[in-house]
Amino acid sequence: MILQLYSIINYALVIYGYLLIIYIFMSWFPGARESSFGLFLMKICEPYLEIFRRFIPPLGMIDFSPIIAILVLNFARVYGLSALFGFILGL
């Protein structure tokens, strides 16, 4: 049961990471973020990205906060989730 929960949370975080990447690449295409799919992604991605935009200002026209956000998400998924479930299972 615990390992199934671990798998579900792990896959959810992987999918969220891919959605972040798609949302970031949508900025390259005019009008893509105004589509219904773009608005859906905006609702689920912007709250997470906004945390990093508060602390990491854009350098010129390049915003590095999404890169840091994805790295933090992957770090939390790989190390944090493993440590949490390892603690729960007593490993």
CSV table of C-alpha atoms in Angstrom, one decimal:
chain,number,residue,atom,x,y,z
A,1,MET,CA,0.0,0.0,0.0
A,2,ILE,CA,2.8,2.5,1.0
A,3,LEU,CA,4.8,1.6,-2.2
A,4,GLN,CA,1.7,2.2,-4.3
A,5,LEU,CA,1.3,5.6,-2.7
A,6,TYR,CA,5.0,6.4,-3.3
A,7,SER,CA,4.5,5.4,-7.0
A,8,ILE,CA,1.4,7.6,-7.4
A,9,ILE,CA,3.1,10.6,-5.9
A,10,ASN,CA,6.3,10.1,-7.8
A,11,TYR,CA,4.4,9.8,-11.2
A,12,ALA,CA,2.3,12.9,-10.3
A,13,LEU,CA,5.4,14.9,-9.7
A,14,VAL,CA,7.0,13.7,-13.0
A,15,ILE,CA,3.8,14.6,-14.9
A,16,TYR,CA,3.8,18.0,-13.2
A,17,GLY,CA,7.4,18.6,-14.2
A,18,TYR,CA,6.5,17.8,-17.9
A,19,LEU,CA,3.5,20.2,-17.6
A,20,LEU,CA,5.9,22.9,-16.4
A,21,ILE,CA,8.2,22.3,-19.4
A,22,ILE,CA,5.2,22.4,-21.8
A,23,TYR,CA,4.0,25.7,-20.2
A,24,ILE,CA,7.5,27.2,-20.5
A,25,PHE,CA,7.8,26.3,-24.1
A,26,MET,CA,4.4,27.7,-24.8
A,27,SER,CA,5.9,31.2,-24.3
A,28,TRP,CA,7.7,30.7,-27.6
A,29,PHE,CA,4.5,30.5,-29.6
A,30,PRO,CA,2.3,33.5,-29.9
A,31,GLY,CA,-1.2,33.0,-28.6
A,32,ALA,CA,-0.5,29.5,-27.2
A,33,ARG,CA,-0.9,30.6,-23.6
A,34,GLU,CA,-4.3,32.2,-24.4
A,35,SER,CA,-5.7,28.9,-25.6
A,36,SER,CA,-7.9,26.8,-23.3
A,37,PHE,CA,-5.0,24.4,-22.7
A,38,GLY,CA,-2.6,27.3,-22.0
A,39,LEU,CA,-5.1,28.8,-19.5
A,40,PHE,CA,-5.4,25.4,-17.8
A,41,LEU,CA,-1.6,25.1,-17.6
A,42,MET,CA,-1.4,28.7,-16.3
A,43,LYS,CA,-3.8,27.9,-13.4
A,44,ILE,CA,-1.7,24.9,-12.3
A,45,CYS,CA,1.8,26.1,-13.1
A,46,GLU,CA,1.9,29.8,-12.2
A,47,PRO,CA,1.3,29.4,-8.4
A,48,TYR,CA,4.4,27.2,-8.2
A,49,LEU,CA,6.5,29.3,-10.6
A,50,GLU,CA,5.5,32.5,-8.7
A,51,ILE,CA,7.3,31.3,-5.6
A,52,PHE,CA,10.6,31.3,-7.5
A,53,ARG,CA,9.9,34.5,-9.4
A,54,ARG,CA,9.8,36.4,-6.1
A,55,PHE,CA,13.4,35.5,-5.4
A,56,ILE,CA,15.0,35.1,-8.8
A,57,PRO,CA,14.6,38.2,-11.0
A,58,PRO,CA,14.9,37.9,-14.8
A,59,LEU,CA,18.2,38.7,-16.3
A,60,GLY,CA,17.4,40.9,-19.3
A,61,MET,CA,14.8,38.9,-21.3
A,62,ILE,CA,15.7,35.6,-19.8
A,63,ASP,CA,13.8,34.2,-16.8
A,64,PHE,CA,15.8,31.6,-15.0
A,65,SER,CA,13.2,30.9,-12.3
A,66,PRO,CA,11.4,28.1,-14.2
A,67,ILE,CA,14.7,26.2,-14.5
A,68,ILE,CA,15.3,26.5,-10.8
A,69,ALA,CA,11.7,25.5,-10.1
A,70,ILE,CA,12.1,22.3,-12.2
A,71,LEU,CA,15.4,21.5,-10.5
A,72,VAL,CA,13.8,21.9,-7.1
A,73,LEU,CA,10.8,19.8,-8.1
A,74,ASN,CA,13.1,17.0,-9.3
A,75,PHE,CA,15.3,17.3,-6.2
A,76,ALA,CA,12.2,17.0,-4.0
A,77,ARG,CA,10.9,14.1,-6.0
A,78,VAL,CA,14.2,12.1,-6.0
A,79,TYR,CA,15.6,12.9,-2.6
A,80,GLY,CA,12.7,14.2,-0.5
A,81,LEU,CA,10.1,11.7,-1.5
A,82,SER,CA,12.6,8.8,-1.1
A,83,ALA,CA,13.7,10.1,2.3
A,84,LEU,CA,10.1,10.6,3.5
A,85,PHE,CA,8.9,7.1,2.5
A,86,GLY,CA,12.2,5.6,3.7
A,87,PHE,CA,11.5,7.1,7.1
A,88,ILE,CA,7.9,5.9,7.0
A,89,LEU,CA,9.0,2.4,6.1
A,90,GLY,CA,11.9,2.4,8.6
A,91,LEU,CA,14.6,1.9,6.0
